[in-house]
Short mmCIF file of C-alpha atoms in Angstrom, two decimals:
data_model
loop_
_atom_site.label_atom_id
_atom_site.label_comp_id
_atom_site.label_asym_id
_atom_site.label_seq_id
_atom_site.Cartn_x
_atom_site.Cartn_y
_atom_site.Cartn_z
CA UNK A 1 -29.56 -1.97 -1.38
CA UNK A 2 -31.57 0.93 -2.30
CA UNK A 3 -31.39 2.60 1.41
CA UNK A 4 -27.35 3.11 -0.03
CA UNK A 5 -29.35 5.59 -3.02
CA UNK A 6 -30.93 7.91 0.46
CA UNK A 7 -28.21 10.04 1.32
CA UNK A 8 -26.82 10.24 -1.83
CA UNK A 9 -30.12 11.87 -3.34
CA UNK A 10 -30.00 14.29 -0.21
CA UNK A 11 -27.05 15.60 -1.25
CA UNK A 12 -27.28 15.72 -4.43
CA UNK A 13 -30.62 18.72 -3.17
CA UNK A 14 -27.58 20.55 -2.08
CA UNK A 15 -27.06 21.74 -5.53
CA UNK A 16 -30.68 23.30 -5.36
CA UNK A 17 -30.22 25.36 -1.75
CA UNK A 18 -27.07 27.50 -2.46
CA UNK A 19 -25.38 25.08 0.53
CA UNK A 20 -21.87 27.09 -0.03
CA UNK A 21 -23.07 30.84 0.54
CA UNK A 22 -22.75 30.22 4.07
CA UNK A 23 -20.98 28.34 7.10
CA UNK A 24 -23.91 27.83 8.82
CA UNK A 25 -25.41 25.60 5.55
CA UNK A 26 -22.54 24.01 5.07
CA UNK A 27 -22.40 22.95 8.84
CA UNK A 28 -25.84 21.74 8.44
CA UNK A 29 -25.58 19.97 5.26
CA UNK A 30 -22.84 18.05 6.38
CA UNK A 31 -24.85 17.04 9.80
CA UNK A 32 -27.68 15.74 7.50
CA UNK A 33 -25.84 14.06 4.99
CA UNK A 34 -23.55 12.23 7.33
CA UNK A 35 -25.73 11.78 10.01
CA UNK A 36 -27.76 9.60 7.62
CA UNK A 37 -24.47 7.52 6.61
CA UNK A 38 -23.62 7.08 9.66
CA UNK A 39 -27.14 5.37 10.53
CA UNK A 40 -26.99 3.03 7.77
CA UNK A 41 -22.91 2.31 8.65
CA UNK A 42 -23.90 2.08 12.46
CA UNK A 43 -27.14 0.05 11.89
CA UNK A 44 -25.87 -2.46 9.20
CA UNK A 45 -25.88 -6.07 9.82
CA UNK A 46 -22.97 -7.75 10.62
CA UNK A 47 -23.05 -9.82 7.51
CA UNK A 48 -22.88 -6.84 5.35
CA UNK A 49 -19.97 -7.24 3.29
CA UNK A 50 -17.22 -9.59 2.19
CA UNK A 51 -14.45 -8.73 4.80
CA UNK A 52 -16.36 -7.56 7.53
CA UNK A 53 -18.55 -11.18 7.22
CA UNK A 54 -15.71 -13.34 6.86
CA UNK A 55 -12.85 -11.97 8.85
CA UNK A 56 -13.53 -9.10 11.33
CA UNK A 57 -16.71 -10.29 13.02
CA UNK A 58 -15.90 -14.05 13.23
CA UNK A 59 -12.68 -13.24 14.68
CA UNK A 60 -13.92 -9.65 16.77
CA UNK A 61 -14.84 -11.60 19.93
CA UNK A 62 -11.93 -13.99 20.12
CA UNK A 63 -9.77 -10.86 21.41
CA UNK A 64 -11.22 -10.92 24.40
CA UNK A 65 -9.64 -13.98 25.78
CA UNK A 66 -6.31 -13.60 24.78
CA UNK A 67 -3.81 -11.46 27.18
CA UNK A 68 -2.21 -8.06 25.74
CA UNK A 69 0.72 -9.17 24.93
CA UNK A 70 -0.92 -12.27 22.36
CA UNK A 71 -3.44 -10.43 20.95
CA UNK A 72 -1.80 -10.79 17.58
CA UNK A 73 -2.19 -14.74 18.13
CA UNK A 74 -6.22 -14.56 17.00
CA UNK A 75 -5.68 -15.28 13.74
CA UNK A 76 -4.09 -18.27 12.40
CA UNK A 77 -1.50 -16.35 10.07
CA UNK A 78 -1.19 -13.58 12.83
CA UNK A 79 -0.94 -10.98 9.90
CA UNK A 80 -3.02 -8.26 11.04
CA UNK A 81 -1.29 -5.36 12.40
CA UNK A 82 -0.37 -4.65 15.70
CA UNK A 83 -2.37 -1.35 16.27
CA UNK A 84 -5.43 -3.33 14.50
CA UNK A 85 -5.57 -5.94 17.22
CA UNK A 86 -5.13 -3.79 20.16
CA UNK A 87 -7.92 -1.54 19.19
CA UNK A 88 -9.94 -4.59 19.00
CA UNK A 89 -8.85 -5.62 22.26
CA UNK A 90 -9.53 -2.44 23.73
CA UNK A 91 -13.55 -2.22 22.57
CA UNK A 92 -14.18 -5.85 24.06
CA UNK A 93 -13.15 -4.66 27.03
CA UNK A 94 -16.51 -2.80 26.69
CA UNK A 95 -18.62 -5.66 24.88
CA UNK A 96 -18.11 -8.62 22.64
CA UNK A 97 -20.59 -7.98 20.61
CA UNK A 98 -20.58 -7.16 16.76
CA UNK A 99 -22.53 -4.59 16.42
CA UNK A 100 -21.04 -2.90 19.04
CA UNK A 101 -17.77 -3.22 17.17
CA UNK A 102 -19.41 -2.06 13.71
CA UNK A 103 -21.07 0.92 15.77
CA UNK A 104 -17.71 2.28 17.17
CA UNK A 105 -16.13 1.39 13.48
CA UNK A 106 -18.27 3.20 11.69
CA UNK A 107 -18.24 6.46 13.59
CA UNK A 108 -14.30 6.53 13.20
CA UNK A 109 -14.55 5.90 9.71
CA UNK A 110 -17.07 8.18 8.34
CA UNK A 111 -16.88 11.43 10.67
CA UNK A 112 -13.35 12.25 9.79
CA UNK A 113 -14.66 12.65 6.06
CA UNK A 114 -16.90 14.93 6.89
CA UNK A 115 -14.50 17.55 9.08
CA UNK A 116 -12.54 16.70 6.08
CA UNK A 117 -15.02 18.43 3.94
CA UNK A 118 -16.05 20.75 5.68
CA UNK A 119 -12.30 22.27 6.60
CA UNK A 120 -11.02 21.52 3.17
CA UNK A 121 -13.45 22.30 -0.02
CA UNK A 122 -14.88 25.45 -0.71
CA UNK A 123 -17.79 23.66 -2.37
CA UNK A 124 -18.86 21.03 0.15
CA UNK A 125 -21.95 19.25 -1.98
CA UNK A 126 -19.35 18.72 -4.82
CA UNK A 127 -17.17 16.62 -2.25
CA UNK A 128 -19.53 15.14 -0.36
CA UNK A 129 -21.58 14.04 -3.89
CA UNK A 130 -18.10 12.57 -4.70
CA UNK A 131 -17.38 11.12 -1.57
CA UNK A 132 -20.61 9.19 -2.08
CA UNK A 133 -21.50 8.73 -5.72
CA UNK A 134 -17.81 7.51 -6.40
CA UNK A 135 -17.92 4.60 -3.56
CA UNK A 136 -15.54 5.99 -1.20
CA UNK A 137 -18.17 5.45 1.17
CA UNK A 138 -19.16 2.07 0.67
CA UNK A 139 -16.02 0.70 -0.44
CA UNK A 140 -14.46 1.67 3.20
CA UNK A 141 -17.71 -0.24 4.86
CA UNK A 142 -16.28 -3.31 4.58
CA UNK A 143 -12.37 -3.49 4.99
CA UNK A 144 -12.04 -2.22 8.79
CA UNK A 145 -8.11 -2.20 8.95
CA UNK A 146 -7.89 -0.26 5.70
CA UNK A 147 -11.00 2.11 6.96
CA UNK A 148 -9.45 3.17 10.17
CA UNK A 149 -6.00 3.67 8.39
CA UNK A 150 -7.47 5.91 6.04
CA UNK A 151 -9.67 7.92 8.50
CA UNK A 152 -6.57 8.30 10.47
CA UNK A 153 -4.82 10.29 8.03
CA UNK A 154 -7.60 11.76 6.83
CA UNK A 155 -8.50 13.13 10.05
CA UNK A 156 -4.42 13.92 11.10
CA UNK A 157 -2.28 13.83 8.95
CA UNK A 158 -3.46 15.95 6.02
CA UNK A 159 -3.88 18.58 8.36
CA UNK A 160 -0.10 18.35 9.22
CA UNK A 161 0.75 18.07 5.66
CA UNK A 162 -0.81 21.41 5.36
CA UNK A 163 1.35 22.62 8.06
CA UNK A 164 4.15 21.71 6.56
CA UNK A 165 5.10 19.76 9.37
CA UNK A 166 6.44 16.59 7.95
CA UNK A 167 7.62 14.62 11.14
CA UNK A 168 4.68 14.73 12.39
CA UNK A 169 2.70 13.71 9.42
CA UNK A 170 5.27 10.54 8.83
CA UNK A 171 4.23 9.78 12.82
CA UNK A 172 0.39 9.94 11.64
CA UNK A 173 1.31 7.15 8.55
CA UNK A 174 2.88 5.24 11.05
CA UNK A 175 0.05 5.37 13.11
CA UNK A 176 -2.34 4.57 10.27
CA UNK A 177 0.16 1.54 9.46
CA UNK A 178 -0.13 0.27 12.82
CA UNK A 179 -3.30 -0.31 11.40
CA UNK A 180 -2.86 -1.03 7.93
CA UNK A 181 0.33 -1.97 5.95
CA UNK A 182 -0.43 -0.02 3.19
CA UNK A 183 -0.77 3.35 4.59
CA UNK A 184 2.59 3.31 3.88
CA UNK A 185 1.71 4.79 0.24
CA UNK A 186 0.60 7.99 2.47
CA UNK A 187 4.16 8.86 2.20
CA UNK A 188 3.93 9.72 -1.45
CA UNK A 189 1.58 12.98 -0.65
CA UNK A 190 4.81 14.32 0.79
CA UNK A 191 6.18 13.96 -3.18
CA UNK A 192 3.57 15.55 -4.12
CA UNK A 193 3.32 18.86 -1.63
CA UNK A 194 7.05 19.81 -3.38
CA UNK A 195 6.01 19.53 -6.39
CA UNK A 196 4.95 22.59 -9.19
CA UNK A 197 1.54 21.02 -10.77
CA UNK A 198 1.62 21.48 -14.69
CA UNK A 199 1.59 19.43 -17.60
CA UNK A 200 4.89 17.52 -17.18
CA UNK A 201 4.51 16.76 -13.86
CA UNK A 202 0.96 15.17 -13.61
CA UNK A 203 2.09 13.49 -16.93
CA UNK A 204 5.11 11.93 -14.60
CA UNK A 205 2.13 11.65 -11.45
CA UNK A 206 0.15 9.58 -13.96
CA UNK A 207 2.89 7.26 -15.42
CA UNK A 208 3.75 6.74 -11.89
CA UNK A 209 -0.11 5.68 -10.72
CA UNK A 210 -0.19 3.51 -13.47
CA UNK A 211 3.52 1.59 -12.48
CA UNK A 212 1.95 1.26 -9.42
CA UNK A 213 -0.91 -0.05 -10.14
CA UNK A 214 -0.11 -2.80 -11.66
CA UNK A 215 3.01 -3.70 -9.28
CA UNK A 216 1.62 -2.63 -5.90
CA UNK A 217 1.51 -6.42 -4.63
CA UNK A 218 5.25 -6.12 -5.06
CA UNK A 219 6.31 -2.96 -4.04
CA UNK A 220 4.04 -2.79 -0.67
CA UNK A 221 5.64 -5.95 0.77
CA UNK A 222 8.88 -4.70 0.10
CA UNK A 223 8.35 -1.20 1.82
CA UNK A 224 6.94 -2.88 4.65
#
């Protein structure tokens, strides 16, 4: 487990090289850092984690024999999302194997993150040190569904929340729910992007974080 420790002790030399005093530093910073996460996400075996050793790989090849229009038949509860299973479909048209499908994974998950980065934070080793060193990375390793969902709005949506163009970033969530149910909750940055941030209402943000919390498993069903 120590090759996880690599990248996040080369970015944490960022702090030592003035990364942020130029683009061309921060372009290359990012290209190291990520270029090394995305070898160990690309590279990993396929028994690597919880979800993705129980339930994508076993299951990964079987969408190659079903038609189009039954690909949501793999599965004995048939619960995963629609968008999930084509996608799936789609890269066995190419090969069955599982490392091909944890190659292709991986590089939607993790690139997005850093464009992310690098068009969004002024100090780029401070994100990508958080991005790593709080598990964002290696907590979205494992779940594929919920990865993809998140690097979809990650790499769309916020970009049209920016914009102010809200249609298009409630098409992006839909997207991303296509892929995972609960990107759903993505519609709560729109909430937040009218609100004034001061005391009163991250006191209300954080009352409302905590609700959720602890009721998610009942509220997510029911939006659905």
């Amino acid at each position: 487990m120590i090759i996880y420790a690599v990248p996040f002790i080369i970015s944490l030399f960022g702090y030592f090289l003035n990364i942020n005093e130029s683009q061309k530093k921060k372009i290359i910073y990012l290209f190291t850092v990520f270029t090394c996460l995305l070898l160990i996400a690309t590279l990993k075996a396929p028994s690597v984690g919880t979800d993705m050793r129980t339930f994508y790989i076993p299951y990964y090849p079987q969408f190659a024999n079903v038609s189009w229009d039954n690909v949501q038949h793999v599965t004995n509860s048939e619960h995963w999302e629609l968008g999930y299973c084509l996608y799936c479909k789609f890269l066995c048209q190419f090969s069955t194997e599982p490392q091909f499908f944890i190659f292709v994974t991986s590089i939607i998950t993790v690139v997005p993150f850093a464009l992310f980065i690098y068009k969004n934070s002024e100090d780029v080793v401070f994100a990508t040190v958080y991005y790593i060193g709080f598990h964002i990375y290696t907590m979205l390793l494992s779940p594929a569904r919920q990865a993809i969902a998140v690097a979809i709005i990650v790499a769309f949506g916020y970009e049209q929340l920016k914009r102010k163009n809200y249609i298009k970033y409630c098409i992006v969530v839909y997207i991303a729910y296509l892929f995972h149910s609960s990107a759903i909750c993505a519609v709560i940055l729109l909430v937040c992007d009218f609100l004034k941030f001061n005391k009163k209402s991250v006191g209300w943000l954080t009352l409302g974080v905590a609700f959720f919390d602890v009721s998610y498993s009942t509220i997510i069903p029911y939006l659905v």
